[in-house]
mmCIF file of C-alpha atoms and ligand atoms in Angstrom:
data_model
loop_
_atom_site.group_PDB
_atom_site.id
_atom_site.type_symbol
_atom_site.label_atom_id
_atom_site.label_comp_id
_atom_site.label_asym_id
_atom_site.label_seq_id
_atom_site.Cartn_x
_atom_site.Cartn_y
_atom_site.Cartn_z
ATOM 1 C CA UNK A 1 -0.253 -0.178 -0.112
ATOM 2 C CA UNK A 2 1.170 3.510 -0.808
ATOM 3 C CA UNK A 3 3.079 5.237 2.079
ATOM 4 C CA UNK A 4 2.644 8.584 0.644
ATOM 5 C CA UNK A 5 2.247 11.696 3.280
ATOM 6 C CA UNK A 6 -1.090 13.205 2.880
ATOM 7 C CA UNK A 7 -0.206 16.795 2.171
ATOM 8 C CA UNK A 8 -3.775 18.485 2.914
ATOM 9 C CA UNK A 9 -4.276 16.623 6.146
ATOM 10 C CA UNK A 10 -5.459 18.959 8.756
ATOM 11 C CA UNK A 11 -5.271 18.689 12.594
ATOM 12 C CA UNK A 12 -8.073 16.520 13.915
ATOM 13 C CA UNK A 13 -10.214 18.108 16.284
ATOM 14 C CA UNK A 14 -13.052 17.217 18.618
ATOM 15 C CA UNK A 15 -15.459 18.938 16.111
ATOM 16 C CA UNK A 16 -14.108 16.944 13.244
ATOM 17 C CA UNK A 17 -14.291 13.733 15.062
ATOM 18 C CA UNK A 18 -18.343 14.589 16.032
ATOM 19 C CA UNK A 19 -18.728 15.498 12.136
ATOM 20 C CA UNK A 20 -16.823 12.061 11.144
ATOM 21 C CA UNK A 21 -19.440 10.240 13.501
ATOM 22 C CA UNK A 22 -22.636 12.210 12.526
ATOM 23 C CA UNK A 23 -21.637 11.371 8.611
ATOM 24 C CA UNK A 24 -21.505 7.831 9.774
ATOM 25 C CA UNK A 25 -17.331 8.059 8.981
ATOM 26 C CA UNK A 26 -15.421 5.322 11.292
ATOM 27 C CA UNK A 27 -12.999 6.643 13.662
ATOM 28 C CA UNK A 28 -9.561 5.272 13.677
ATOM 29 C CA UNK A 29 -7.687 5.114 16.703
ATOM 30 C CA UNK A 30 -4.516 2.929 17.754
ATOM 31 C CA UNK A 31 -1.746 3.254 20.703
ATOM 32 C CA UNK A 32 1.562 4.663 20.210
ATOM 33 C CA UNK A 33 3.836 5.638 23.163
ATOM 34 C CA UNK A 34 7.185 7.142 21.568
ATOM 35 C CA UNK A 35 7.675 9.740 18.834
ATOM 36 C CA UNK A 36 9.041 7.865 15.890
ATOM 37 C CA UNK A 37 5.428 5.528 15.950
ATOM 38 C CA UNK A 38 3.473 8.567 16.685
ATOM 39 C CA UNK A 39 5.139 9.929 13.506
ATOM 40 C CA UNK A 40 4.168 6.784 11.742
ATOM 41 C CA UNK A 41 0.781 5.987 12.325
ATOM 42 C CA UNK A 42 -0.239 9.961 12.004
ATOM 43 C CA UNK A 43 1.420 9.787 8.567
ATOM 44 C CA UNK A 44 -0.621 6.637 8.037
ATOM 45 C CA UNK A 45 -3.770 8.510 8.726
ATOM 46 C CA UNK A 46 -5.121 7.110 11.999
ATOM 47 C CA UNK A 47 -7.701 9.754 13.280
ATOM 48 C CA UNK A 48 -6.391 9.535 17.013
ATOM 49 C CA UNK A 49 -3.293 8.323 18.926
ATOM 50 C CA UNK A 50 -4.231 6.776 22.251
ATOM 51 C CA UNK A 51 -1.159 7.166 24.609
ATOM 52 C CA UNK A 52 -2.596 4.054 26.748
ATOM 53 C CA UNK A 53 -1.307 2.725 29.568
ATOM 54 C CA UNK A 54 -1.099 -0.832 27.965
ATOM 55 C CA UNK A 55 2.918 0.769 27.861
ATOM 56 C CA UNK A 56 3.023 -0.800 31.355
ATOM 57 C CA UNK A 57 3.250 -4.051 29.527
ATOM 58 C CA UNK A 58 4.532 -3.253 26.183
ATOM 59 C CA UNK A 59 7.170 -0.728 27.169
ATOM 60 C CA UNK A 60 7.876 -1.301 30.568
ATOM 61 C CA UNK A 61 7.719 -5.350 30.740
ATOM 62 C CA UNK A 62 4.803 -5.097 33.638
ATOM 63 C CA UNK A 63 2.219 -7.747 33.852
ATOM 64 C CA UNK A 64 -0.476 -5.387 34.004
ATOM 65 C CA UNK A 65 -1.273 -1.674 33.606
ATOM 66 C CA UNK A 66 -1.588 -1.123 37.446
ATOM 67 C CA UNK A 67 2.155 -0.119 38.184
ATOM 68 C CA UNK A 68 2.276 2.452 35.734
ATOM 69 C CA UNK A 69 2.400 6.157 37.168
ATOM 70 C CA UNK A 70 1.247 9.715 35.912
ATOM 71 C CA UNK A 71 5.003 10.362 35.614
ATOM 72 C CA UNK A 72 5.607 7.546 33.335
ATOM 73 C CA UNK A 73 2.179 8.893 31.130
ATOM 74 C CA UNK A 74 3.647 12.323 31.106
ATOM 75 C CA UNK A 75 6.929 11.220 29.725
ATOM 76 C CA UNK A 76 5.134 9.254 27.008
ATOM 77 C CA UNK A 77 2.551 11.619 25.818
ATOM 78 C CA UNK A 78 5.436 13.822 25.489
ATOM 79 C CA UNK A 79 7.301 11.675 23.430
ATOM 80 C CA UNK A 80 4.014 11.056 21.269
ATOM 81 C CA UNK A 81 3.416 14.775 21.396
ATOM 82 C CA UNK A 82 6.579 15.447 19.645
ATOM 83 C CA UNK A 83 6.062 12.964 16.836
ATOM 84 C CA UNK A 84 2.766 13.458 15.708
ATOM 85 C CA UNK A 85 1.446 16.109 13.706
ATOM 86 C CA UNK A 86 -2.218 15.613 13.118
ATOM 87 C CA UNK A 87 -3.748 12.939 15.072
ATOM 88 C CA UNK A 88 -5.896 13.933 18.080
ATOM 89 C CA UNK A 89 -4.079 12.769 21.172
ATOM 90 C CA UNK A 90 -5.654 10.906 24.040
ATOM 91 C CA UNK A 91 -3.748 10.348 27.311
ATOM 92 C CA UNK A 92 -5.144 7.580 29.599
ATOM 93 C CA UNK A 93 -4.987 8.647 33.388
ATOM 94 C CA UNK A 94 -3.317 5.843 35.000
ATOM 95 C CA UNK A 95 -4.459 3.566 37.974
ATOM 96 C CA UNK A 96 -3.758 5.703 41.117
ATOM 97 C CA UNK A 97 -4.225 9.238 39.571
ATOM 98 C CA UNK A 98 -8.000 9.703 39.722
ATOM 99 C CA UNK A 99 -9.703 7.507 42.032
ATOM 100 C CA UNK A 100 -9.072 9.770 45.166
ATOM 101 C CA UNK A 101 -11.499 12.168 43.761
ATOM 102 C CA UNK A 102 -12.159 14.745 40.986
ATOM 103 C CA UNK A 103 -9.218 17.471 42.243
ATOM 104 C CA UNK A 104 -6.782 14.597 41.833
ATOM 105 C CA UNK A 105 -8.379 13.919 38.289
ATOM 106 C CA UNK A 106 -8.275 17.542 37.665
ATOM 107 C CA UNK A 107 -4.411 17.615 38.660
ATOM 108 C CA UNK A 108 -3.537 14.896 36.585
ATOM 109 C CA UNK A 109 -5.223 15.743 33.416
ATOM 110 C CA UNK A 110 -3.699 18.941 33.615
ATOM 111 C CA UNK A 111 -0.193 17.153 33.486
ATOM 112 C CA UNK A 112 -1.379 15.050 30.695
ATOM 113 C CA UNK A 113 -2.763 17.901 28.644
ATOM 114 C CA UNK A 114 0.414 20.053 29.289
ATOM 115 C CA UNK A 115 2.340 16.992 28.075
ATOM 116 C CA UNK A 116 0.388 17.345 24.556
ATOM 117 C CA UNK A 117 -2.691 15.089 25.506
ATOM 118 C CA UNK A 118 -6.046 16.791 23.836
ATOM 119 C CA UNK A 119 -8.287 14.601 25.860
ATOM 120 C CA UNK A 120 -7.779 12.135 28.953
ATOM 121 C CA UNK A 121 -9.014 8.573 29.232
ATOM 122 C CA UNK A 122 -10.599 6.949 32.559
ATOM 123 C CA UNK A 123 -11.953 3.796 33.419
ATOM 124 C CA UNK A 124 -15.004 2.614 34.903
ATOM 125 C CA UNK A 125 -18.801 3.488 35.498
ATOM 126 C CA UNK A 126 -20.969 4.463 38.746
ATOM 127 C CA UNK A 127 -18.476 6.674 40.827
ATOM 128 C CA UNK A 128 -17.087 8.357 38.016
ATOM 129 C CA UNK A 129 -19.735 10.304 36.190
ATOM 130 C CA UNK A 130 -19.070 13.387 39.028
ATOM 131 C CA UNK A 131 -15.329 13.491 37.997
ATOM 132 C CA UNK A 132 -16.176 13.493 34.243
ATOM 133 C CA UNK A 133 -18.584 16.695 34.975
ATOM 134 C CA UNK A 134 -16.210 18.199 36.985
ATOM 135 C CA UNK A 135 -13.234 17.750 34.229
ATOM 136 C CA UNK A 136 -15.441 18.370 31.423
ATOM 137 C CA UNK A 137 -16.520 21.799 32.750
ATOM 138 C CA UNK A 138 -13.073 22.819 33.266
ATOM 139 C CA UNK A 139 -12.241 22.561 29.669
ATOM 140 C CA UNK A 140 -10.824 18.700 29.860
ATOM 141 C CA UNK A 141 -12.348 16.909 26.953
ATOM 142 C CA UNK A 142 -12.897 13.497 28.293
ATOM 143 C CA UNK A 143 -12.831 9.454 27.138
ATOM 144 C CA UNK A 144 -14.758 7.008 29.300
ATOM 145 C CA UNK A 145 -13.529 3.363 29.380
ATOM 146 C CA UNK A 146 -16.215 0.672 29.847
ATOM 147 C CA UNK A 147 -16.465 -3.120 29.757
ATOM 148 C CA UNK A 148 -13.164 -5.134 30.712
ATOM 149 C CA UNK A 149 -11.214 -2.040 32.235
ATOM 150 C CA UNK A 150 -7.734 -3.480 32.593
ATOM 151 C CA UNK A 151 -6.817 -1.236 35.768
ATOM 152 C CA UNK A 152 -9.899 -3.137 37.783
ATOM 153 C CA UNK A 153 -8.179 -6.807 36.335
ATOM 154 C CA UNK A 154 -7.990 -8.093 40.091
ATOM 155 C CA UNK A 155 -11.654 -7.043 40.793
ATOM 156 C CA UNK A 156 -13.117 -8.387 37.836
ATOM 157 C CA UNK A 157 -11.351 -11.739 38.134
ATOM 158 C CA UNK A 158 -9.098 -11.579 34.729
ATOM 159 C CA UNK A 159 -9.500 -10.541 31.485
ATOM 160 C CA UNK A 160 -13.027 -11.744 30.849
ATOM 161 C CA UNK A 161 -16.244 -10.417 28.441
ATOM 162 C CA UNK A 162 -18.409 -8.361 30.287
ATOM 163 C CA UNK A 163 -21.727 -7.597 29.888
ATOM 164 C CA UNK A 164 -22.725 -11.112 29.311
ATOM 165 C CA UNK A 165 -25.718 -11.519 31.218
ATOM 166 C CA UNK A 166 -28.640 -9.447 31.191
ATOM 167 C CA UNK A 167 -27.833 -7.651 34.542
ATOM 168 C CA UNK A 168 -24.320 -7.039 33.205
ATOM 169 C CA UNK A 169 -25.404 -5.754 30.063
ATOM 170 C CA UNK A 170 -27.947 -3.471 31.494
ATOM 171 C CA UNK A 171 -25.511 -2.271 34.337
ATOM 172 C CA UNK A 172 -23.127 -1.342 31.267
ATOM 173 C CA UNK A 173 -25.760 0.449 29.312
ATOM 174 C CA UNK A 174 -26.668 2.425 32.615
ATOM 175 C CA UNK A 175 -22.989 3.575 33.567
ATOM 176 C CA UNK A 176 -22.810 4.769 29.610
ATOM 177 C CA UNK A 177 -25.439 6.751 29.624
ATOM 178 C CA UNK A 178 -24.602 8.284 32.838
ATOM 179 C CA UNK A 179 -21.079 9.058 31.582
ATOM 180 C CA UNK A 180 -22.555 10.670 28.338
ATOM 181 C CA UNK A 181 -25.124 12.973 30.309
ATOM 182 C CA UNK A 182 -22.366 13.860 32.465
ATOM 183 C CA UNK A 183 -20.264 14.943 29.344
ATOM 184 C CA UNK A 184 -18.219 12.181 27.942
ATOM 185 C CA UNK A 185 -17.657 12.969 24.453
ATOM 186 C CA UNK A 186 -16.075 9.585 23.649
ATOM 187 C CA UNK A 187 -16.106 6.210 25.054
ATOM 188 C CA UNK A 188 -14.182 3.107 24.517
ATOM 189 C CA UNK A 189 -15.650 -0.092 24.831
ATOM 190 C CA UNK A 190 -13.736 -3.012 25.571
ATOM 191 C CA UNK A 191 -14.488 -6.906 25.505
ATOM 192 C CA UNK A 192 -18.312 -6.859 25.315
ATOM 193 C CA UNK A 193 -21.055 -8.583 23.106
ATOM 194 C CA UNK A 194 -21.536 -6.623 19.927
ATOM 195 C CA UNK A 195 -25.242 -6.506 20.642
ATOM 196 C CA UNK A 196 -24.483 -4.368 24.265
ATOM 197 C CA UNK A 197 -21.881 -2.110 22.091
ATOM 198 C CA UNK A 198 -24.221 -1.382 19.433
ATOM 199 C CA UNK A 199 -26.979 -0.345 22.139
ATOM 200 C CA UNK A 200 -24.712 1.922 23.928
ATOM 201 C CA UNK A 201 -24.145 3.491 20.822
ATOM 202 C CA UNK A 202 -27.774 3.956 20.047
ATOM 203 C CA UNK A 203 -28.325 4.916 23.922
ATOM 204 C CA UNK A 204 -26.181 7.837 23.172
ATOM 205 C CA UNK A 205 -26.060 8.800 19.886
ATOM 206 C CA UNK A 206 -24.036 11.764 20.184
ATOM 207 C CA UNK A 207 -21.002 9.852 21.765
ATOM 208 C CA UNK A 208 -18.132 8.672 19.727
ATOM 209 C CA UNK A 209 -17.916 4.961 20.845
ATOM 210 C CA UNK A 210 -14.663 3.398 20.133
ATOM 211 C CA UNK A 211 -14.501 -0.424 20.270
ATOM 212 C CA UNK A 212 -12.119 -2.872 20.759
ATOM 213 C CA UNK A 213 -13.435 -6.799 20.868
ATOM 214 C CA UNK A 214 -17.042 -4.964 20.831
ATOM 215 C CA UNK A 215 -18.332 -5.572 17.494
ATOM 216 C CA UNK A 216 -18.411 -3.211 14.577
ATOM 217 C CA UNK A 217 -21.492 -1.158 15.613
ATOM 218 C CA UNK A 218 -19.295 1.356 17.804
ATOM 219 C CA UNK A 219 -18.202 4.677 15.989
ATOM 220 C CA UNK A 220 -14.625 3.585 15.634
ATOM 221 C CA UNK A 221 -12.163 1.022 16.722
ATOM 222 C CA UNK A 222 -8.924 1.016 18.537
ATOM 223 C CA UNK A 223 -6.291 -2.054 18.550
ATOM 224 C CA UNK A 224 -3.125 -1.752 20.289
ATOM 225 C CA UNK A 225 -0.393 -1.022 17.949
ATOM 226 C CA UNK A 226 1.959 -4.030 19.053
ATOM 227 C CA UNK A 227 -0.942 -6.733 18.731
ATOM 228 C CA UNK A 228 -1.888 -5.318 15.303
ATOM 229 C CA UNK A 229 1.891 -5.719 14.232
ATOM 230 C CA UNK A 230 2.122 -9.213 15.749
ATOM 231 C CA UNK A 231 5.271 -8.439 18.221
ATOM 232 C CA UNK A 232 3.192 -8.728 21.219
ATOM 233 C CA UNK A 233 4.525 -12.192 22.865
ATOM 234 C CA UNK A 234 1.672 -14.942 24.457
ATOM 235 C CA UNK A 235 -1.817 -15.427 22.778
ATOM 236 C CA UNK A 236 -3.949 -12.791 21.409
ATOM 237 C CA UNK A 237 -7.490 -12.090 21.986
ATOM 238 C CA UNK A 238 -9.684 -12.991 18.884
ATOM 239 C CA UNK A 239 -10.417 -9.431 18.190
ATOM 240 C CA UNK A 240 -6.894 -8.721 17.076
ATOM 241 C CA UNK A 241 -5.892 -8.940 13.354
ATOM 242 C CA UNK A 242 -2.450 -9.409 12.351
ATOM 243 C CA UNK A 243 -2.153 -6.460 9.722
ATOM 244 C CA UNK A 244 1.703 -7.105 9.385
ATOM 245 C CA UNK A 245 0.883 -10.362 8.014
ATOM 246 C CA UNK A 246 -1.198 -8.447 4.996
ATOM 247 C CA UNK A 247 1.551 -5.445 4.789
ATOM 248 C CA UNK A 248 4.729 -5.772 3.433
ATOM 249 C CA UNK A 249 5.931 -3.061 6.008
ATOM 250 C CA UNK A 250 4.959 -1.165 9.241
ATOM 251 C CA UNK A 251 3.282 1.604 7.168
ATOM 252 C CA UNK A 252 1.874 -0.834 4.817
ATOM 253 C CA UNK A 253 -0.030 -2.562 7.715
ATOM 254 C CA UNK A 254 -1.263 0.475 9.473
ATOM 255 C CA UNK A 255 -2.559 1.802 6.479
ATOM 256 C CA UNK A 256 -4.485 -1.485 5.966
ATOM 257 C CA UNK A 257 -5.690 -1.155 9.192
ATOM 258 C CA UNK A 258 -6.941 2.378 8.991
ATOM 259 C CA UNK A 259 -8.884 1.320 5.350
ATOM 260 C CA UNK A 260 -9.960 -1.800 7.082
ATOM 261 C CA UNK A 261 -11.834 0.202 9.927
ATOM 262 C CA UNK A 262 -12.775 3.028 7.491
ATOM 263 C CA UNK A 263 -14.080 0.603 4.935
ATOM 264 C CA UNK A 264 -16.058 -1.575 7.220
ATOM 265 C CA UNK A 265 -14.155 -4.753 7.310
ATOM 266 C CA UNK A 266 -12.680 -5.020 10.257
ATOM 267 C CA UNK A 267 -13.676 -6.039 12.862
ATOM 268 C CA UNK A 268 -15.367 -8.947 11.380
ATOM 269 C CA UNK A 269 -18.654 -9.683 13.166
ATOM 270 C CA UNK A 270 -17.738 -13.620 12.503
ATOM 271 C CA UNK A 271 -14.159 -13.664 13.135
ATOM 272 C CA UNK A 272 -13.254 -10.571 15.831
ATOM 273 C CA UNK A 273 -16.830 -10.643 17.609
ATOM 274 C CA UNK A 274 -18.258 -11.890 20.621
HETATM 275 O O1 KIV B 301 -4.428 1.217 27.405
HETATM 276 C C1 KIV B 301 -4.529 0.624 26.360
HETATM 277 O O2 KIV B 301 -4.249 0.452 25.408
HETATM 278 C C2 KIV B 301 -6.172 0.781 26.338
HETATM 279 C C3 KIV B 301 -6.742 0.119 24.846
HETATM 280 C C4 KIV B 301 -6.873 -1.229 25.023
HETATM 281 C C5 KIV B 301 -8.019 0.827 24.673
HETATM 282 O O3 KIV B 301 -6.776 1.223 26.979
#
Protein backbone atom coordinates (compact mmCIF):
# COMPACT_ATOMS: atom_id res chain seq x y z
CA UNK A 1 0.00 0.00 0.00
CA UNK A 2 1.22 3.50 -0.88
CA UNK A 3 3.09 5.21 1.97
CA UNK A 4 2.82 8.76 0.63
CA UNK A 5 2.07 11.43 3.25
CA UNK A 6 -1.23 13.25 2.71
CA UNK A 7 -0.13 16.88 2.12
CA UNK A 8 -3.57 18.32 2.89
CA UNK A 9 -4.31 16.48 6.13
CA UNK A 10 -5.35 18.97 8.78
CA UNK A 11 -5.15 18.56 12.56
CA UNK A 12 -7.97 16.33 13.82
CA UNK A 13 -10.14 18.16 16.34
CA UNK A 14 -13.02 17.00 18.52
CA UNK A 15 -15.33 18.95 16.22
CA UNK A 16 -13.98 17.01 13.23
CA UNK A 17 -14.35 13.68 15.06
CA UNK A 18 -17.98 14.54 15.87
CA UNK A 19 -18.60 15.45 12.22
CA UNK A 20 -17.12 12.13 11.11
CA UNK A 21 -19.34 10.26 13.55
CA UNK A 22 -22.44 12.21 12.47
CA UNK A 23 -21.71 11.35 8.81
CA UNK A 24 -21.13 7.69 9.63
CA UNK A 25 -17.39 7.77 8.87
CA UNK A 26 -15.57 5.33 11.16
CA UNK A 27 -13.02 6.81 13.57
CA UNK A 28 -9.65 5.02 13.64
CA UNK A 29 -7.65 4.96 16.86
CA UNK A 30 -4.39 3.15 17.58
CA UNK A 31 -2.00 3.18 20.53
CA UNK A 32 1.49 4.72 20.37
CA UNK A 33 3.95 5.42 23.14
CA UNK A 34 6.90 7.17 21.47
CA UNK A 35 7.72 9.84 18.91
CA UNK A 36 8.71 7.54 16.04
CA UNK A 37 5.55 5.46 16.09
CA UNK A 38 3.41 8.56 16.70
CA UNK A 39 4.87 10.05 13.51
CA UNK A 40 4.33 6.83 11.56
CA UNK A 41 0.72 6.22 12.62
CA UNK A 42 -0.16 9.87 12.09
CA UNK A 43 1.33 9.82 8.58
CA UNK A 44 -0.57 6.60 7.87
CA UNK A 45 -3.84 8.43 8.52
CA UNK A 46 -5.10 7.35 11.94
CA UNK A 47 -7.56 9.87 13.35
CA UNK A 48 -6.56 9.49 16.96
CA UNK A 49 -3.60 8.17 18.94
CA UNK A 50 -4.15 6.64 22.37
CA UNK A 51 -1.16 6.93 24.69
CA UNK A 52 -2.46 3.92 26.55
CA UNK A 53 -1.35 2.67 29.92
CA UNK A 54 -0.88 -0.63 28.07
CA UNK A 55 2.65 0.78 27.82
CA UNK A 56 3.05 -0.77 31.29
CA UNK A 57 3.19 -4.18 29.62
CA UNK A 58 4.48 -3.31 26.16
CA UNK A 59 7.19 -0.79 26.98
CA UNK A 60 7.94 -1.29 30.65
CA UNK A 61 7.59 -5.08 30.86
CA UNK A 62 5.07 -5.19 33.72
CA UNK A 63 2.36 -7.84 33.96
CA UNK A 64 -0.50 -5.33 34.01
CA UNK A 65 -1.27 -1.60 33.73
CA UNK A 66 -1.44 -1.18 37.50
CA UNK A 67 2.21 -0.11 38.15
CA UNK A 68 2.08 2.74 35.59
CA UNK A 69 2.39 6.18 37.20
CA UNK A 70 1.25 9.64 36.12
CA UNK A 71 4.92 10.59 35.62
CA UNK A 72 5.30 7.64 33.21
CA UNK A 73 2.20 8.77 31.29
CA UNK A 74 3.42 12.37 31.14
CA UNK A 75 6.78 11.22 29.75
CA UNK A 76 5.22 9.04 27.03
CA UNK A 77 2.58 11.64 26.17
CA UNK A 78 5.37 14.19 25.64
CA UNK A 79 7.20 11.74 23.36
CA UNK A 80 4.06 11.08 21.31
CA UNK A 81 3.19 14.77 21.08
CA UNK A 82 6.66 15.50 19.65
CA UNK A 83 6.26 12.91 16.89
CA UNK A 84 2.61 13.53 16.05
CA UNK A 85 1.51 16.22 13.62
CA UNK A 86 -2.23 15.93 13.09
CA UNK A 87 -3.87 13.11 15.03
CA UNK A 88 -6.05 13.72 18.10
CA UNK A 89 -4.08 12.55 21.15
CA UNK A 90 -5.84 10.79 24.03
CA UNK A 91 -3.78 10.31 27.21
CA UNK A 92 -4.65 7.58 29.70
CA UNK A 93 -5.06 8.56 33.34
CA UNK A 94 -3.24 5.68 35.06
CA UNK A 95 -4.39 3.72 38.10
CA UNK A 96 -4.12 5.82 41.24
CA UNK A 97 -4.16 9.18 39.43
CA UNK A 98 -7.93 9.83 39.62
CA UNK A 99 -9.54 7.36 42.05
CA UNK A 100 -9.10 9.65 45.09
CA UNK A 101 -11.49 12.21 43.69
CA UNK A 102 -12.21 14.88 41.14
CA UNK A 103 -9.51 17.34 42.26
CA UNK A 104 -6.85 14.65 41.95
CA UNK A 105 -8.25 13.76 38.50
CA UNK A 106 -8.03 17.41 37.44
CA UNK A 107 -4.39 17.69 38.55
CA UNK A 108 -3.48 14.53 36.63
CA UNK A 109 -5.44 15.69 33.57
CA UNK A 110 -3.67 19.05 33.58
CA UNK A 111 -0.32 17.23 33.66
CA UNK A 112 -1.31 15.08 30.65
CA UNK A 113 -2.70 18.02 28.69
CA UNK A 114 0.37 20.13 29.39
CA UNK A 115 2.40 17.17 28.05
CA UNK A 116 0.41 17.30 24.79
CA UNK A 117 -2.77 15.24 25.25
CA UNK A 118 -5.95 16.72 23.74
CA UNK A 119 -8.24 14.48 25.80
CA UNK A 120 -7.88 12.21 28.83
CA UNK A 121 -9.28 8.72 29.30
CA UNK A 122 -10.42 7.20 32.56
CA UNK A 123 -11.81 3.78 33.35
CA UNK A 124 -15.02 2.70 35.00
CA UNK A 125 -18.60 3.69 35.64
CA UNK A 126 -20.86 4.27 38.62
CA UNK A 127 -18.61 6.59 40.62
CA UNK A 128 -16.87 8.30 37.64
CA UNK A 129 -19.59 10.62 36.19
CA UNK A 130 -19.03 13.22 38.93
CA UNK A 131 -15.34 13.36 37.96
CA UNK A 132 -16.16 13.47 34.24
CA UNK A 133 -18.55 16.38 34.81
CA UNK A 134 -15.94 18.22 36.91
CA UNK A 135 -13.28 17.77 34.20
CA UNK A 136 -15.42 18.63 31.18
CA UNK A 137 -16.75 21.78 32.90
CA UNK A 138 -13.13 22.84 33.28
CA UNK A 139 -12.19 22.38 29.63
CA UNK A 140 -10.82 18.84 29.74
CA UNK A 141 -12.35 16.61 27.03
CA UNK A 142 -12.95 13.14 28.44
CA UNK A 143 -12.99 9.66 26.94
CA UNK A 144 -14.66 7.14 29.26
CA UNK A 145 -13.72 3.44 29.20
CA UNK A 146 -16.23 0.69 30.00
CA UNK A 147 -16.46 -3.08 29.75
CA UNK A 148 -13.17 -4.78 30.47
CA UNK A 149 -11.31 -2.08 32.39
CA UNK A 150 -7.75 -3.40 32.80
CA UNK A 151 -6.94 -1.27 35.87
CA UNK A 152 -9.63 -3.31 37.69
CA UNK A 153 -8.33 -6.68 36.46
CA UNK A 154 -8.06 -8.11 39.99
CA UNK A 155 -11.55 -6.95 40.97
CA UNK A 156 -12.97 -8.37 37.71
CA UNK A 157 -11.24 -11.74 38.22
CA UNK A 158 -9.18 -11.58 35.03
CA UNK A 159 -9.44 -10.33 31.46
CA UNK A 160 -13.00 -11.56 30.89
CA UNK A 161 -15.79 -10.54 28.55
CA UNK A 162 -18.13 -8.12 30.32
CA UNK A 163 -21.89 -7.64 30.00
CA UNK A 164 -22.62 -11.20 28.92
CA UNK A 165 -25.73 -11.67 31.06
CA UNK A 166 -28.74 -9.40 31.24
CA UNK A 167 -27.79 -7.79 34.55
CA UNK A 168 -24.22 -7.08 33.40
CA UNK A 169 -25.42 -5.65 30.09
CA UNK A 170 -27.94 -3.37 31.76
CA UNK A 171 -25.32 -2.09 34.24
CA UNK A 172 -23.00 -1.31 31.34
CA UNK A 173 -25.76 0.57 29.52
CA UNK A 174 -26.68 2.52 32.68
CA UNK A 175 -23.05 3.48 33.32
CA UNK A 176 -22.58 4.54 29.69
CA UNK A 177 -25.63 6.78 29.74
CA UNK A 178 -24.56 8.38 33.03
CA UNK A 179 -21.08 9.06 31.60
CA UNK A 180 -22.56 10.52 28.41
CA UNK A 181 -24.82 12.79 30.46
CA UNK A 182 -21.80 13.87 32.51
CA UNK A 183 -20.11 15.05 29.31
CA UNK A 184 -17.90 12.19 28.07
CA UNK A 185 -17.46 12.91 24.35
CA UNK A 186 -15.82 9.58 23.55
CA UNK A 187 -16.13 6.12 25.09
CA UNK A 188 -13.87 3.10 24.67
CA UNK A 189 -15.96 -0.09 24.89
CA UNK A 190 -13.68 -3.05 25.55
CA UNK A 191 -14.46 -6.76 25.39
CA UNK A 192 -18.25 -7.03 25.41
CA UNK A 193 -20.84 -8.64 23.13
CA UNK A 194 -21.40 -6.69 19.90
CA UNK A 195 -25.09 -6.35 20.73
CA UNK A 196 -24.32 -4.60 24.03
CA UNK A 197 -21.89 -2.15 22.40
CA UNK A 198 -24.43 -1.47 19.64
CA UNK A 199 -27.06 -0.74 22.30
CA UNK A 200 -24.72 1.65 24.15
CA UNK A 201 -24.14 3.52 20.89
CA UNK A 202 -27.88 3.62 20.16
CA UNK A 203 -28.66 4.85 23.70
CA UNK A 204 -26.08 7.65 23.35
CA UNK A 205 -26.03 8.65 19.67
CA UNK A 206 -23.85 11.74 20.21
CA UNK A 207 -21.01 9.83 21.89
CA UNK A 208 -18.12 8.61 19.76
CA UNK A 209 -17.88 4.98 20.88
CA UNK A 210 -14.58 3.27 20.10
CA UNK A 211 -14.68 -0.51 20.24
CA UNK A 212 -12.01 -3.07 21.00
CA UNK A 213 -13.45 -6.56 21.04
CA UNK A 214 -16.91 -4.95 20.99
CA UNK A 215 -18.09 -5.64 17.46
CA UNK A 216 -18.58 -3.50 14.40
CA UNK A 217 -21.42 -1.21 15.45
CA UNK A 218 -19.33 1.33 17.36
CA UNK A 219 -18.37 4.70 15.88
CA UNK A 220 -14.76 3.65 15.65
CA UNK A 221 -12.16 1.05 16.56
CA UNK A 222 -8.93 0.92 18.52
CA UNK A 223 -6.18 -1.69 18.48
CA UNK A 224 -2.98 -1.87 20.46
CA UNK A 225 -0.16 -1.15 17.98
CA UNK A 226 2.07 -4.05 19.06
CA UNK A 227 -0.87 -6.49 18.78
CA UNK A 228 -1.83 -5.57 15.22
CA UNK A 229 1.85 -5.64 14.19
CA UNK A 230 2.04 -9.13 15.75
CA UNK A 231 5.04 -8.32 17.96
CA UNK A 232 3.23 -8.84 21.28
CA UNK A 233 4.34 -12.20 22.70
CA UNK A 234 1.80 -14.70 24.05
CA UNK A 235 -1.71 -15.59 22.98
CA UNK A 236 -3.67 -12.65 21.59
CA UNK A 237 -7.42 -12.19 21.99
CA UNK A 238 -9.60 -13.13 19.02
CA UNK A 239 -10.50 -9.48 18.33
CA UNK A 240 -6.93 -8.75 17.16
CA UNK A 241 -6.14 -8.97 13.44
CA UNK A 242 -2.53 -9.39 12.35
CA UNK A 243 -2.21 -6.60 9.80
CA UNK A 244 1.54 -7.22 9.50
CA UNK A 245 0.78 -10.56 7.83
CA UNK A 246 -1.06 -8.65 5.12
CA UNK A 247 1.30 -5.70 4.71
CA UNK A 248 4.89 -5.68 3.57
CA UNK A 249 5.97 -3.03 6.08
CA UNK A 250 4.86 -1.32 9.28
CA UNK A 251 3.50 1.60 7.25
CA UNK A 252 1.61 -0.75 5.00
CA UNK A 253 0.11 -2.68 7.93
CA UNK A 254 -1.11 0.52 9.58
CA UNK A 255 -2.54 1.85 6.31
CA UNK A 256 -4.37 -1.45 5.86
CA UNK A 257 -5.79 -1.15 9.37
CA UNK A 258 -7.01 2.39 8.65
CA UNK A 259 -8.57 1.26 5.36
CA UNK A 260 -10.18 -1.83 6.94
CA UNK A 261 -11.82 0.19 9.73
CA UNK A 262 -12.94 2.99 7.40
CA UNK A 263 -14.23 0.47 4.87
CA UNK A 264 -16.05 -1.64 7.48
CA UNK A 265 -14.15 -4.89 6.87
CA UNK A 266 -12.58 -4.79 10.35
CA UNK A 267 -13.80 -5.99 12.73
CA UNK A 268 -15.55 -8.94 11.13
CA UNK A 269 -18.54 -9.96 13.28
CA UNK A 270 -17.91 -13.66 12.55
CA UNK A 271 -14.21 -13.58 13.40
CA UNK A 272 -13.39 -10.80 15.84
CA UNK A 273 -16.57 -10.34 17.88
CA UNK A 274 -18.42 -11.91 20.79
O1 LIG B 1 -4.16 1.20 27.42
C1 LIG B 1 -4.65 0.86 26.34
O2 LIG B 1 -3.97 0.54 25.37
C2 LIG B 1 -6.11 0.84 26.23
C3 LIG B 1 -6.71 0.20 25.03
C4 LIG B 1 -6.69 -1.28 25.16
C5 LIG B 1 -8.08 0.69 24.75
O3 LIG B 1 -6.78 1.29 27.12
